[in-house]
Short mmCIF file of C-alpha atoms in Angstrom, two decimals:
data_model
loop_
_atom_site.label_atom_id
_atom_site.label_comp_id
_atom_site.label_asym_id
_atom_site.label_seq_id
_atom_site.Cartn_x
_atom_site.Cartn_y
_atom_site.Cartn_z
CA UNK A 1 -2.23 -4.89 -18.50
CA UNK A 2 -2.62 -2.64 -15.47
CA UNK A 3 0.19 -0.14 -15.04
CA UNK A 4 0.76 2.58 -12.46
CA UNK A 5 3.25 5.45 -12.60
CA UNK A 6 4.16 7.83 -9.79
CA UNK A 7 5.17 11.41 -10.52
CA UNK A 8 6.11 14.46 -8.52
CA UNK A 9 9.08 16.33 -7.08
CA UNK A 10 12.02 14.30 -5.83
CA UNK A 11 13.04 16.92 -3.29
CA UNK A 12 10.84 18.61 -0.69
CA UNK A 13 11.88 21.07 2.01
CA UNK A 14 11.20 20.35 5.68
CA UNK A 15 7.81 21.61 6.93
CA UNK A 16 6.43 21.74 3.39
CA UNK A 17 3.87 19.44 1.75
CA UNK A 18 4.87 16.42 -0.29
CA UNK A 19 2.57 15.99 -3.30
CA UNK A 20 2.61 12.96 -5.60
CA UNK A 21 0.33 11.71 -8.35
CA UNK A 22 -0.24 8.17 -9.58
CA UNK A 23 -1.46 7.68 -13.14
CA UNK A 24 -3.27 4.44 -13.91
CA UNK A 25 -3.47 2.76 -17.31
CA UNK A 26 -5.24 -0.43 -18.26
CA UNK A 27 -7.89 -0.05 -15.58
CA UNK A 28 -10.46 2.36 -14.23
CA UNK A 29 -10.41 4.09 -10.86
CA UNK A 30 -14.08 3.24 -10.61
CA UNK A 31 -13.25 -0.14 -9.14
CA UNK A 32 -10.94 -1.45 -6.41
CA UNK A 33 -9.12 0.64 -3.82
CA UNK A 34 -5.97 2.57 -4.71
CA UNK A 35 -3.17 2.76 -2.14
CA UNK A 36 -0.01 4.61 -1.28
CA UNK A 37 2.87 2.80 0.46
CA UNK A 38 6.32 4.08 1.34
CA UNK A 39 9.71 2.55 2.07
CA UNK A 40 12.53 4.51 3.74
CA UNK A 41 15.94 3.72 2.25
CA UNK A 42 17.11 0.30 3.42
CA UNK A 43 14.00 -0.27 5.52
CA UNK A 44 10.64 -1.99 5.35
CA UNK A 45 7.25 -1.08 3.93
CA UNK A 46 4.69 1.24 5.50
CA UNK A 47 1.13 1.58 4.22
CA UNK A 48 0.00 5.21 4.08
CA UNK A 49 -3.64 4.87 3.06
CA UNK A 50 -6.07 4.24 0.24
CA UNK A 51 -8.91 5.81 -1.65
CA UNK A 52 -11.93 3.66 -2.35
CA UNK A 53 -13.54 3.62 -5.77
CA UNK A 54 -16.52 5.37 -4.19
CA UNK A 55 -14.24 8.21 -3.12
CA UNK A 56 -13.98 7.26 0.52
CA UNK A 57 -10.55 7.16 2.17
CA UNK A 58 -8.82 5.18 4.89
CA UNK A 59 -5.50 6.22 6.40
CA UNK A 60 -2.79 4.77 8.59
CA UNK A 61 -3.61 6.17 12.04
CA UNK A 62 0.04 7.07 12.58
CA UNK A 63 -0.05 9.43 9.57
CA UNK A 64 -3.72 10.37 9.48
CA UNK A 65 -3.29 13.93 10.74
CA UNK A 66 -0.94 14.78 7.85
CA UNK A 67 -2.29 12.72 4.92
CA UNK A 68 -4.83 13.42 2.22
CA UNK A 69 -5.50 11.06 -0.69
CA UNK A 70 -7.75 12.18 -3.51
CA UNK A 71 -8.76 10.84 -6.91
CA UNK A 72 -9.70 12.11 -10.36
CA UNK A 73 -11.49 9.35 -12.23
CA UNK A 74 -11.63 11.32 -15.48
CA UNK A 75 -7.84 11.59 -15.55
CA UNK A 76 -7.35 8.09 -14.07
CA UNK A 77 -5.14 9.61 -11.40
CA UNK A 78 -5.01 9.57 -7.63
CA UNK A 79 -2.85 11.77 -5.47
CA UNK A 80 -1.07 11.89 -2.13
CA UNK A 81 -0.50 14.98 -0.03
CA UNK A 82 1.64 14.64 3.09
CA UNK A 83 2.01 17.85 5.09
CA UNK A 84 4.65 19.13 7.49
CA UNK A 85 7.30 16.73 6.26
CA UNK A 86 10.55 16.01 8.06
CA UNK A 87 13.63 14.01 7.18
CA UNK A 88 11.82 10.93 8.53
CA UNK A 89 9.47 11.15 5.54
CA UNK A 90 12.33 10.53 3.10
CA UNK A 91 11.38 7.33 1.30
CA UNK A 92 10.49 5.63 -1.95
CA UNK A 93 6.77 6.21 -2.40
CA UNK A 94 4.75 3.57 -4.24
CA UNK A 95 1.21 3.61 -5.50
CA UNK A 96 -0.63 0.32 -5.88
CA UNK A 97 -3.96 -1.17 -6.85
CA UNK A 98 -5.71 -2.89 -3.97
CA UNK A 99 -7.99 -5.83 -4.69
CA UNK A 100 -9.90 -8.11 -2.34
CA UNK A 101 -9.87 -5.14 0.12
CA UNK A 102 -6.23 -5.60 1.05
CA UNK A 103 -4.19 -7.29 -1.69
CA UNK A 104 -1.69 -4.95 -3.34
CA UNK A 105 -1.61 -6.66 -6.71
CA UNK A 106 -0.21 -4.04 -9.07
CA UNK A 107 2.48 -1.54 -8.06
CA UNK A 108 4.12 1.47 -9.62
CA UNK A 109 7.89 1.50 -9.95
CA UNK A 110 8.22 3.93 -7.03
CA UNK A 111 9.57 7.44 -6.70
CA UNK A 112 12.26 8.53 -4.27
CA UNK A 113 11.34 11.65 -2.33
CA UNK A 114 14.03 13.27 -0.22
CA UNK A 115 13.17 15.78 2.48
CA UNK A 116 16.04 18.22 2.82
CA UNK A 117 16.68 21.94 2.84
CA UNK B 1 -2.28 -2.56 15.83
CA UNK B 2 -1.43 -6.06 14.69
CA UNK B 3 2.32 -6.64 14.55
CA UNK B 4 3.80 -9.13 12.11
CA UNK B 5 7.12 -10.70 13.05
CA UNK B 6 9.09 -12.47 10.34
CA UNK B 7 11.82 -15.01 10.94
CA UNK B 8 14.57 -15.48 10.30
CA UNK B 9 15.79 -11.99 9.43
CA UNK B 10 18.26 -13.51 6.99
CA UNK B 11 18.24 -16.97 5.45
CA UNK B 12 21.33 -18.24 3.63
CA UNK B 13 20.69 -21.13 1.27
CA UNK B 14 21.96 -22.56 -2.00
CA UNK B 15 20.06 -22.93 -5.28
CA UNK B 16 18.06 -26.16 -5.28
CA UNK B 17 17.48 -26.09 -1.52
CA UNK B 18 14.14 -25.66 0.20
CA UNK B 19 13.36 -22.33 1.88
CA UNK B 20 10.93 -21.93 4.76
CA UNK B 21 10.02 -18.41 5.86
CA UNK B 22 7.84 -17.63 8.86
CA UNK B 23 5.44 -14.80 9.65
CA UNK B 24 3.77 -14.58 13.06
CA UNK B 25 0.95 -12.18 13.90
CA UNK B 26 0.42 -10.66 17.35
CA UNK B 27 -3.25 -11.61 17.10
CA UNK B 28 -5.34 -13.65 14.71
CA UNK B 29 -5.67 -12.37 11.15
CA UNK B 30 -7.69 -15.37 9.95
CA UNK B 31 -6.46 -16.18 6.47
CA UNK B 32 -6.01 -12.56 5.48
CA UNK B 33 -2.31 -12.70 4.86
CA UNK B 34 -0.27 -11.85 1.77
CA UNK B 35 3.36 -12.50 0.78
CA UNK B 36 5.43 -10.26 -1.48
CA UNK B 37 8.86 -10.59 -3.03
CA UNK B 38 11.08 -7.55 -3.49
CA UNK B 39 14.31 -7.39 -5.44
CA UNK B 40 16.76 -4.46 -5.18
CA UNK B 41 15.52 -1.34 -6.92
CA UNK B 42 12.14 -2.89 -7.71
CA UNK B 43 8.65 -2.63 -6.34
CA UNK B 44 7.31 -5.55 -4.33
CA UNK B 45 5.62 -8.31 -6.33
CA UNK B 46 2.55 -10.16 -5.11
CA UNK B 47 3.24 -13.87 -4.56
CA UNK B 48 0.58 -15.34 -2.29
CA UNK B 49 -2.77 -13.97 -1.09
CA UNK B 50 -5.31 -15.22 1.44
CA UNK B 51 -2.44 -17.19 3.02
CA UNK B 52 -2.26 -19.94 0.42
CA UNK B 53 -3.37 -18.76 -3.02
CA UNK B 54 -0.69 -18.16 -5.63
CA UNK B 55 -1.04 -14.96 -7.60
CA UNK B 56 -1.25 -15.07 -11.37
CA UNK B 57 2.01 -16.12 -12.98
CA UNK B 58 3.72 -17.23 -9.76
CA UNK B 59 5.58 -20.54 -10.16
CA UNK B 60 4.30 -23.62 -8.36
CA UNK B 61 7.50 -23.85 -6.29
CA UNK B 62 6.07 -21.04 -4.15
CA UNK B 63 3.46 -22.09 -1.61
CA UNK B 64 1.87 -20.53 1.44
CA UNK B 65 0.21 -22.05 4.46
CA UNK B 66 -1.16 -21.17 7.86
CA UNK B 67 -4.05 -19.37 9.49
CA UNK B 68 -4.70 -17.41 12.62
CA UNK B 69 -1.32 -16.23 13.87
CA UNK B 70 1.26 -18.50 12.21
CA UNK B 71 2.05 -18.49 8.51
CA UNK B 72 4.72 -20.01 6.31
CA UNK B 73 6.03 -19.28 2.84
CA UNK B 74 7.83 -22.24 1.29
CA UNK B 75 9.96 -22.25 -1.82
CA UNK B 76 10.40 -25.90 -2.69
CA UNK B 77 13.59 -25.67 -4.75
CA UNK B 78 15.37 -22.35 -4.96
CA UNK B 79 16.12 -20.81 -8.33
CA UNK B 80 18.77 -18.08 -8.69
CA UNK B 81 16.05 -15.46 -9.25
CA UNK B 82 14.38 -16.27 -5.91
CA UNK B 83 17.06 -14.59 -3.83
CA UNK B 84 15.35 -11.43 -2.61
CA UNK B 85 13.57 -9.93 0.39
CA UNK B 86 10.17 -11.35 1.32
CA UNK B 87 7.47 -9.48 3.22
CA UNK B 88 4.21 -10.61 4.75
CA UNK B 89 1.26 -8.22 5.10
CA UNK B 90 -2.12 -8.28 6.79
CA UNK B 91 -5.25 -6.16 6.99
CA UNK B 92 -7.05 -4.99 10.08
CA UNK B 93 -7.68 -1.38 11.01
CA UNK B 94 -4.66 -0.72 8.82
CA UNK B 95 -2.43 -2.74 6.57
CA UNK B 96 0.82 -3.72 8.29
CA UNK B 97 3.89 -5.45 6.97
CA UNK B 98 6.46 -7.67 8.57
CA UNK B 99 9.99 -6.40 8.71
CA UNK B 100 11.10 -8.75 5.93
CA UNK B 101 13.27 -11.83 5.50
CA UNK B 102 16.30 -11.51 3.28
CA UNK B 103 16.93 -14.71 1.35
CA UNK B 104 20.57 -14.70 0.29
CA UNK B 105 22.81 -17.07 -1.62
CA UNK B 106 25.01 -19.20 0.59
#
């Protein structure tokens, strides 16, 4: 059974960098794409980007200048860095496996990150 | 950017009734459309992919149809556990989601 678990700080100060890690069990990073998605409280879903099993990345153009996604296949982890955060970046952040190039078939439980001083 | 518009925003129905949810794309997405279900405090769950294929473990009362710009998710007979928010999603230069339809108990 594929499982994903997000981890990282729940509180980040404005202008700093949000850093999260997703740990995968039951699968290998050396297949599929691996995505980050976020959901502001009470709002809809926004795709942030993914890392391909080959190591390539693809980002949402609206966030591209601030986002970096990286992977560590040996640890079965992939990570999200989002720089220069503001209150608008407050959201539940999900990691997910992406199959068929766009199908988010397994999700982590999500982690709430609040941007506040 | 392809915009997905879901309707209605809220759908009030009773258990046993049939639910029809719509997702319209601003330009053709072929059959590359997915439906998710999200319950409060939970991550979204994959229901339907490639417009009409049920994901593993999804009950047969859920069905998807459509292609191009107009898509429909149908729940043939609502169970109490089906009341949730439903999102559609497509791929293009980026993945985008609809704004969601909240299916609530009447």
